[in-house]
């Protein structure tokens, strides 16, 4: 079945550092790919998405490029802030006979310190 | 404002009791989902519904039940048969026919503690 693998956390960075969170996937067909962010005690918010190979999703300074050849969708940000501290989830859409489902990675906690 | 409402935010129950978690959306979305989140395990799909009066089991449906009598509502019942019910439960919805089923919108979650 479809699966998503993320780098384990927590990732601890100083403010203004460069961020990379790795995400690779296994899927049949051509899934859409997503990054969601979860702040403490809250639900998930969509951060960015890409629907086909070579698409780049971007939002709030975060970027990720859909790489079909390496089955990857790594999240990057050039300069993180303390307010970026959260858990980040990579996900893909799986289309089944019963409808559409999201398959999530286990999440990567990011801590940004002053 | 359009969105997804889950209530209550915190819920406490004694072991052996059934409990129902509420999920309401005013986004006019066709599809709705329930996930369970445990520390270090990401999100796991419990049940989902693509349309009113129809729903499908997800990956971990045992010990849970749902209904979808109205487009706006998708309540989840955690039954006494669920062996380890303490978790954070998240409800989500997505657009549906004609608007795409891709990105899901999430509610704020309900933290259930069973003792």
PDB file of C-alpha atoms in Angstrom:
ATOM      1  CA  UNK A   1       0.000   0.000   0.000  1.00  0.00           C
ATOM      2  CA  UNK A   2       0.893   3.659  -0.155  1.00  0.00           C
ATOM      3  CA  UNK A   3       3.234   5.016   2.504  1.00  0.00           C
ATOM      4  CA  UNK A   4       5.081   8.166   3.548  1.00  0.00           C
ATOM      5  CA  UNK A   5       8.407   8.280   5.380  1.00  0.00           C
ATOM      6  CA  UNK A   6       9.607  11.414   7.162  1.00  0.00           C
ATOM      7  CA  UNK A   7      12.813  12.178   8.967  1.00  0.00           C
ATOM      8  CA  UNK A   8      12.482  11.697  12.691  1.00  0.00           C
ATOM      9  CA  UNK A   9      12.512  14.610  15.057  1.00  0.00           C
ATOM     10  CA  UNK A  10      12.755  16.610  17.045  1.00  0.00           C
ATOM     11  CA  UNK A  11      14.690  18.997  14.839  1.00  0.00           C
ATOM     12  CA  UNK A  12      16.126  21.895  16.819  1.00  0.00           C
ATOM     13  CA  UNK A  13      17.356  24.998  15.006  1.00  0.00           C
ATOM     14  CA  UNK A  14      18.407  28.510  15.857  1.00  0.00           C
ATOM     15  CA  UNK A  15      16.309  31.373  14.530  1.00  0.00           C
ATOM     16  CA  UNK A  16      17.209  32.315  10.931  1.00  0.00           C
ATOM     17  CA  UNK A  17      18.709  28.891  10.228  1.00  0.00           C
ATOM     18  CA  UNK A  18      17.912  26.931   7.072  1.00  0.00           C
ATOM     19  CA  UNK A  19      15.348  24.153   7.416  1.00  0.00           C
ATOM     20  CA  UNK A  20      15.023  20.894   5.522  1.00  0.00           C
ATOM     21  CA  UNK A  21      12.595  18.149   6.527  1.00  0.00           C
ATOM     22  CA  UNK A  22      12.917  15.090   4.315  1.00  0.00           C
ATOM     23  CA  UNK A  23       9.886  13.222   3.001  1.00  0.00           C
ATOM     24  CA  UNK A  24       9.821  10.254   0.647  1.00  0.00           C
ATOM     25  CA  UNK A  25       6.835   8.274  -0.498  1.00  0.00           C
ATOM     26  CA  UNK A  26       5.711   5.014  -2.054  1.00  0.00           C
ATOM     27  CA  UNK A  27       2.565   5.113  -4.117  1.00  0.00           C
ATOM     28  CA  UNK A  28       0.863   3.638  -7.132  1.00  0.00           C
ATOM     29  CA  UNK A  29      -0.275   6.104  -9.726  1.00  0.00           C
ATOM     30  CA  UNK A  30       0.292   9.845  -9.417  1.00  0.00           C
ATOM     31  CA  UNK A  31      -0.722  11.088  -5.993  1.00  0.00           C
ATOM     32  CA  UNK A  32      -1.021  14.685  -4.864  1.00  0.00           C
ATOM     33  CA  UNK A  33       1.468  15.565  -2.114  1.00  0.00           C
ATOM     34  CA  UNK A  34       0.935  17.791   0.908  1.00  0.00           C
ATOM     35  CA  UNK A  35       2.644  19.329   3.894  1.00  0.00           C
ATOM     36  CA  UNK A  36       0.455  19.997   6.927  1.00  0.00           C
ATOM     37  CA  UNK A  37       1.468  21.850  10.092  1.00  0.00           C
ATOM     38  CA  UNK A  38       0.128  21.253  13.599  1.00  0.00           C
ATOM     39  CA  UNK A  39       0.611  23.731  16.434  1.00  0.00           C
ATOM     40  CA  UNK A  40       0.340  22.422  20.023  1.00  0.00           C
ATOM     41  CA  UNK A  41      -3.153  21.306  20.959  1.00  0.00           C
ATOM     42  CA  UNK A  42      -4.626  22.184  17.572  1.00  0.00           C
ATOM     43  CA  UNK A  43      -5.796  20.474  14.402  1.00  0.00           C
ATOM     44  CA  UNK A  44      -3.792  20.304  11.194  1.00  0.00           C
ATOM     45  CA  UNK A  45      -3.500  23.192   8.748  1.00  0.00           C
ATOM     46  CA  UNK A  46      -2.562  22.775   5.120  1.00  0.00           C
ATOM     47  CA  UNK A  47       0.818  24.410   4.542  1.00  0.00           C
ATOM     48  CA  UNK A  48       1.378  23.658   0.857  1.00  0.00           C
ATOM     49  CA  UNK A  49       0.633  21.126  -1.826  1.00  0.00           C
ATOM     50  CA  UNK A  50       1.739  19.888  -5.262  1.00  0.00           C
ATOM     51  CA  UNK A  51      -0.437  17.903  -7.614  1.00  0.00           C
ATOM     52  CA  UNK A  52       1.989  16.693 -10.303  1.00  0.00           C
ATOM     53  CA  UNK A  53       5.643  15.978 -10.927  1.00  0.00           C
ATOM     54  CA  UNK A  54       7.995  19.015 -10.858  1.00  0.00           C
ATOM     55  CA  UNK A  55       5.313  21.219  -9.274  1.00  0.00           C
ATOM     56  CA  UNK A  56       6.592  23.434  -6.473  1.00  0.00           C
ATOM     57  CA  UNK A  57       4.268  24.237  -3.606  1.00  0.00           C
ATOM     58  CA  UNK A  58       5.023  27.320  -1.526  1.00  0.00           C
ATOM     59  CA  UNK A  59       3.495  29.238   1.360  1.00  0.00           C
ATOM     60  CA  UNK A  60       4.754  31.490   4.182  1.00  0.00           C
ATOM     61  CA  UNK A  61       8.361  31.064   3.014  1.00  0.00           C
ATOM     62  CA  UNK A  62       8.147  27.263   2.955  1.00  0.00           C
ATOM     63  CA  UNK A  63       8.699  25.359  -0.299  1.00  0.00           C
ATOM     64  CA  UNK A  64       8.586  21.762  -1.496  1.00  0.00           C
ATOM     65  CA  UNK A  65       9.055  20.294  -4.973  1.00  0.00           C
ATOM     66  CA  UNK A  66       7.356  17.127  -6.202  1.00  0.00           C
ATOM     67  CA  UNK A  67      10.220  14.901  -7.413  1.00  0.00           C
ATOM     68  CA  UNK A  68       8.868  11.820  -9.125  1.00  0.00           C
ATOM     69  CA  UNK A  69      12.294  10.426 -10.000  1.00  0.00           C
ATOM     70  CA  UNK A  70      13.353  10.317  -6.350  1.00  0.00           C
ATOM     71  CA  UNK A  71       9.785   9.955  -4.939  1.00  0.00           C
ATOM     72  CA  UNK A  72      10.463  12.858  -2.611  1.00  0.00           C
ATOM     73  CA  UNK A  73       8.764  16.022  -1.385  1.00  0.00           C
ATOM     74  CA  UNK A  74      11.241  17.661   0.987  1.00  0.00           C
ATOM     75  CA  UNK A  75      10.136  20.747   2.939  1.00  0.00           C
ATOM     76  CA  UNK A  76      12.510  23.732   3.014  1.00  0.00           C
ATOM     77  CA  UNK A  77      12.600  27.212   4.467  1.00  0.00           C
ATOM     78  CA  UNK A  78      15.456  29.635   4.128  1.00  0.00           C
ATOM     79  CA  UNK A  79      15.175  31.330   7.515  1.00  0.00           C
ATOM     80  CA  UNK A  80      13.073  29.870  10.304  1.00  0.00           C
ATOM     81  CA  UNK A  81      11.431  31.833  13.103  1.00  0.00           C
ATOM     82  CA  UNK A  82      10.455  30.858  16.628  1.00  0.00           C
ATOM     83  CA  UNK A  83       6.828  30.960  15.472  1.00  0.00           C
ATOM     84  CA  UNK A  84       7.553  28.086  13.049  1.00  0.00           C
ATOM     85  CA  UNK A  85       7.908  25.703  15.991  1.00  0.00           C
ATOM     86  CA  UNK A  86       5.314  22.984  15.350  1.00  0.00           C
ATOM     87  CA  UNK A  87       4.901  19.444  14.062  1.00  0.00           C
ATOM     88  CA  UNK A  88       5.051  19.021  10.295  1.00  0.00           C
ATOM     89  CA  UNK A  89       3.331  16.163   8.463  1.00  0.00           C
ATOM     90  CA  UNK A  90       3.960  15.006   4.929  1.00  0.00           C
ATOM     91  CA  UNK A  91       0.988  13.306   3.246  1.00  0.00           C
ATOM     92  CA  UNK A  92      -0.201  11.936  -0.054  1.00  0.00           C
ATOM     93  CA  UNK A  93      -3.579  11.283  -1.584  1.00  0.00           C
ATOM     94  CA  UNK A  94      -4.537   7.685  -2.185  1.00  0.00           C
ATOM     95  CA  UNK A  95      -7.446   6.998  -4.492  1.00  0.00           C
ATOM     96  CA  UNK A  96      -9.352   3.837  -3.643  1.00  0.00           C
ATOM     97  CA  UNK A  97     -12.605   2.221  -4.738  1.00  0.00           C
ATOM     98  CA  UNK A  98     -14.219   3.756  -1.677  1.00  0.00           C
ATOM     99  CA  UNK A  99     -12.948   7.245  -2.402  1.00  0.00           C
ATOM    100  CA  UNK A 100     -10.057   9.497  -1.569  1.00  0.00           C
ATOM    101  CA  UNK A 101      -7.843   9.033   1.486  1.00  0.00           C
ATOM    102  CA  UNK A 102      -4.801  10.805   2.881  1.00  0.00           C
ATOM    103  CA  UNK A 103      -1.809   8.758   4.004  1.00  0.00           C
ATOM    104  CA  UNK A 104       0.372  10.593   6.539  1.00  0.00           C
ATOM    105  CA  UNK A 105       3.939  10.329   7.673  1.00  0.00           C
ATOM    106  CA  UNK A 106       4.609  10.139  11.409  1.00  0.00           C
ATOM    107  CA  UNK A 107       5.352  13.845  11.696  1.00  0.00           C
ATOM    108  CA  UNK A 108       8.525  15.817  12.454  1.00  0.00           C
ATOM    109  CA  UNK A 109       8.650  18.142  15.418  1.00  0.00           C
ATOM    110  CA  UNK A 110      10.509  21.401  14.793  1.00  0.00           C
ATOM    111  CA  UNK A 111      11.801  23.542  17.641  1.00  0.00           C
ATOM    112  CA  UNK A 112      13.241  26.941  16.822  1.00  0.00           C
ATOM    113  CA  UNK A 113      15.234  28.713  19.527  1.00  0.00           C
ATOM    114  CA  UNK A 114      16.424  32.311  19.822  1.00  0.00           C
TER     115      UNK A 114
ATOM    116  CA  UNK B   1     -16.842  31.948   8.976  1.00  0.00           C
ATOM    117  CA  UNK B   2     -16.746  28.552   7.305  1.00  0.00           C
ATOM    118  CA  UNK B   3     -15.016  25.735   9.085  1.00  0.00           C
ATOM    119  CA  UNK B   4     -15.151  22.518  11.043  1.00  0.00           C
ATOM    120  CA  UNK B   5     -16.301  22.385  14.648  1.00  0.00           C
ATOM    121  CA  UNK B   6     -15.438  19.591  17.044  1.00  0.00           C
ATOM    122  CA  UNK B   7     -16.822  19.457  20.527  1.00  0.00           C
ATOM    123  CA  UNK B   8     -15.895  19.179  23.253  1.00  0.00           C
ATOM    124  CA  UNK B   9     -12.170  19.978  23.184  1.00  0.00           C
ATOM    125  CA  UNK B  10     -11.522  17.703  26.188  1.00  0.00           C
ATOM    126  CA  UNK B  11     -13.591  14.664  27.134  1.00  0.00           C
ATOM    127  CA  UNK B  12     -13.215  12.320  30.065  1.00  0.00           C
ATOM    128  CA  UNK B  13     -14.950   8.954  30.398  1.00  0.00           C
ATOM    129  CA  UNK B  14     -14.840   5.877  32.536  1.00  0.00           C
ATOM    130  CA  UNK B  15     -13.791   2.595  30.997  1.00  0.00           C
ATOM    131  CA  UNK B  16     -16.753   0.586  29.657  1.00  0.00           C
ATOM    132  CA  UNK B  17     -18.782   3.618  28.605  1.00  0.00           C
ATOM    133  CA  UNK B  18     -19.567   4.540  25.015  1.00  0.00           C
ATOM    134  CA  UNK B  19     -18.845   8.136  24.075  1.00  0.00           C
ATOM    135  CA  UNK B  20     -19.808  10.169  20.997  1.00  0.00           C
ATOM    136  CA  UNK B  21     -17.582  12.872  19.526  1.00  0.00           C
ATOM    137  CA  UNK B  22     -19.210  15.617  17.509  1.00  0.00           C
ATOM    138  CA  UNK B  23     -18.034  16.944  14.142  1.00  0.00           C
ATOM    139  CA  UNK B  24     -19.915  19.630  12.204  1.00  0.00           C
ATOM    140  CA  UNK B  25     -18.868  21.483   9.035  1.00  0.00           C
ATOM    141  CA  UNK B  26     -20.419  24.421   7.202  1.00  0.00           C
ATOM    142  CA  UNK B  27     -18.107  24.240   4.184  1.00  0.00           C
ATOM    143  CA  UNK B  28     -20.687  22.384   2.075  1.00  0.00           C
ATOM    144  CA  UNK B  29     -18.176  19.549   1.705  1.00  0.00           C
ATOM    145  CA  UNK B  30     -19.346  16.127   0.610  1.00  0.00           C
ATOM    146  CA  UNK B  31     -16.620  14.009   2.194  1.00  0.00           C
ATOM    147  CA  UNK B  32     -15.772  13.763   5.892  1.00  0.00           C
ATOM    148  CA  UNK B  33     -13.137  11.805   7.807  1.00  0.00           C
ATOM    149  CA  UNK B  34     -12.179  10.745  11.316  1.00  0.00           C
ATOM    150  CA  UNK B  35      -8.565  10.250  12.357  1.00  0.00           C
ATOM    151  CA  UNK B  36      -6.905   9.164  15.527  1.00  0.00           C
ATOM    152  CA  UNK B  37      -3.579  10.665  16.582  1.00  0.00           C
ATOM    153  CA  UNK B  38      -1.237   9.033  19.070  1.00  0.00           C
ATOM    154  CA  UNK B  39       2.210  10.343  20.021  1.00  0.00           C
ATOM    155  CA  UNK B  40       4.850   9.350  17.486  1.00  0.00           C
ATOM    156  CA  UNK B  41       2.388   7.563  15.198  1.00  0.00           C
ATOM    157  CA  UNK B  42       1.038  10.296  12.976  1.00  0.00           C
ATOM    158  CA  UNK B  43      -2.624  10.129  11.969  1.00  0.00           C
ATOM    159  CA  UNK B  44      -4.534   6.943  11.350  1.00  0.00           C
ATOM    160  CA  UNK B  45      -7.853   6.826   9.486  1.00  0.00           C
ATOM    161  CA  UNK B  46     -10.823   5.438  11.420  1.00  0.00           C
ATOM    162  CA  UNK B  47     -13.812   5.996   9.109  1.00  0.00           C
ATOM    163  CA  UNK B  48     -14.676   8.178   6.154  1.00  0.00           C
ATOM    164  CA  UNK B  49     -17.802   9.148   4.280  1.00  0.00           C
ATOM    165  CA  UNK B  50     -17.947  10.376   0.698  1.00  0.00           C
ATOM    166  CA  UNK B  51     -21.653  11.138   0.719  1.00  0.00           C
ATOM    167  CA  UNK B  52     -24.657  11.235   3.040  1.00  0.00           C
ATOM    168  CA  UNK B  53     -25.896   7.830   4.264  1.00  0.00           C
ATOM    169  CA  UNK B  54     -22.696   6.101   3.153  1.00  0.00           C
ATOM    170  CA  UNK B  55     -19.400   5.505   4.955  1.00  0.00           C
ATOM    171  CA  UNK B  56     -16.348   3.257   4.713  1.00  0.00           C
ATOM    172  CA  UNK B  57     -14.030   1.694   7.257  1.00  0.00           C
ATOM    173  CA  UNK B  58     -10.551   3.094   7.431  1.00  0.00           C
ATOM    174  CA  UNK B  59      -7.428   1.395   8.719  1.00  0.00           C
ATOM    175  CA  UNK B  60      -8.416   1.142  12.386  1.00  0.00           C
ATOM    176  CA  UNK B  61     -12.241   0.961  12.494  1.00  0.00           C
ATOM    177  CA  UNK B  62     -12.555  -1.747  15.156  1.00  0.00           C
ATOM    178  CA  UNK B  63     -14.270  -0.441  18.279  1.00  0.00           C
ATOM    179  CA  UNK B  64     -15.669   2.651  16.543  1.00  0.00           C
ATOM    180  CA  UNK B  65     -18.927   3.470  14.777  1.00  0.00           C
ATOM    181  CA  UNK B  66     -20.175   6.431  12.733  1.00  0.00           C
ATOM    182  CA  UNK B  67     -23.286   7.786  11.076  1.00  0.00           C
ATOM    183  CA  UNK B  68     -23.807  10.286   8.268  1.00  0.00           C
ATOM    184  CA  UNK B  69     -27.449  11.319   8.300  1.00  0.00           C
ATOM    185  CA  UNK B  70     -26.748  14.918   7.319  1.00  0.00           C
ATOM    186  CA  UNK B  71     -24.150  16.428   5.014  1.00  0.00           C
ATOM    187  CA  UNK B  72     -22.929  18.747   7.771  1.00  0.00           C
ATOM    188  CA  UNK B  73     -22.487  16.174  10.519  1.00  0.00           C
ATOM    189  CA  UNK B  74     -20.336  13.066  11.009  1.00  0.00           C
ATOM    190  CA  UNK B  75     -20.380  11.930  14.671  1.00  0.00           C
ATOM    191  CA  UNK B  76     -17.975   9.258  15.894  1.00  0.00           C
ATOM    192  CA  UNK B  77     -18.878   6.842  18.693  1.00  0.00           C
ATOM    193  CA  UNK B  78     -16.030   5.268  20.618  1.00  0.00           C
ATOM    194  CA  UNK B  79     -17.468   2.056  21.993  1.00  0.00           C
ATOM    195  CA  UNK B  80     -16.442   0.022  25.015  1.00  0.00           C
ATOM    196  CA  UNK B  81     -14.968  -2.500  22.555  1.00  0.00           C
ATOM    197  CA  UNK B  82     -12.146  -0.108  21.686  1.00  0.00           C
ATOM    198  CA  UNK B  83      -9.199  -1.462  23.664  1.00  0.00           C
ATOM    199  CA  UNK B  84      -7.185   1.746  23.945  1.00  0.00           C
ATOM    200  CA  UNK B  85      -9.481   4.728  23.359  1.00  0.00           C
ATOM    201  CA  UNK B  86      -7.383   7.467  24.969  1.00  0.00           C
ATOM    202  CA  UNK B  87      -6.149   9.616  22.067  1.00  0.00           C
ATOM    203  CA  UNK B  88      -6.541  12.875  20.161  1.00  0.00           C
ATOM    204  CA  UNK B  89      -9.339  12.609  17.586  1.00  0.00           C
ATOM    205  CA  UNK B  90      -9.404  14.778  14.485  1.00  0.00           C
ATOM    206  CA  UNK B  91     -12.241  15.313  12.032  1.00  0.00           C
ATOM    207  CA  UNK B  92     -11.650  16.537   8.475  1.00  0.00           C
ATOM    208  CA  UNK B  93     -13.618  17.290   5.337  1.00  0.00           C
ATOM    209  CA  UNK B  94     -12.962  17.853   1.670  1.00  0.00           C
ATOM    210  CA  UNK B  95     -14.800  19.317  -1.276  1.00  0.00           C
ATOM    211  CA  UNK B  96     -16.161  16.393  -3.220  1.00  0.00           C
ATOM    212  CA  UNK B  97     -17.837  16.049  -6.557  1.00  0.00           C
ATOM    213  CA  UNK B  98     -16.896  18.775  -9.004  1.00  0.00           C
ATOM    214  CA  UNK B  99     -14.492  20.490  -6.603  1.00  0.00           C
ATOM    215  CA  UNK B 100     -11.911  17.804  -6.057  1.00  0.00           C
ATOM    216  CA  UNK B 101     -11.270  15.512  -3.147  1.00  0.00           C
ATOM    217  CA  UNK B 102      -7.672  16.437  -2.587  1.00  0.00           C
ATOM    218  CA  UNK B 103      -6.892  18.747   0.294  1.00  0.00           C
ATOM    219  CA  UNK B 104      -8.584  18.129   3.586  1.00  0.00           C
ATOM    220  CA  UNK B 105      -9.616  20.754   6.121  1.00  0.00           C
ATOM    221  CA  UNK B 106      -9.270  19.798   9.771  1.00  0.00           C
ATOM    222  CA  UNK B 107     -11.174  20.622  12.919  1.00  0.00           C
ATOM    223  CA  UNK B 108      -9.419  21.586  16.193  1.00  0.00           C
ATOM    224  CA  UNK B 109      -9.651  18.064  17.611  1.00  0.00           C
ATOM    225  CA  UNK B 110     -11.067  16.388  20.720  1.00  0.00           C
ATOM    226  CA  UNK B 111      -8.753  14.919  23.330  1.00  0.00           C
ATOM    227  CA  UNK B 112     -10.440  11.868  24.856  1.00  0.00           C
ATOM    228  CA  UNK B 113      -9.181  10.399  28.115  1.00  0.00           C
ATOM    229  CA  UNK B 114     -10.622   7.115  29.354  1.00  0.00           C
ATOM    230  CA  UNK B 115      -9.735   5.904  32.850  1.00  0.00           C
TER     231      UNK B 115
END
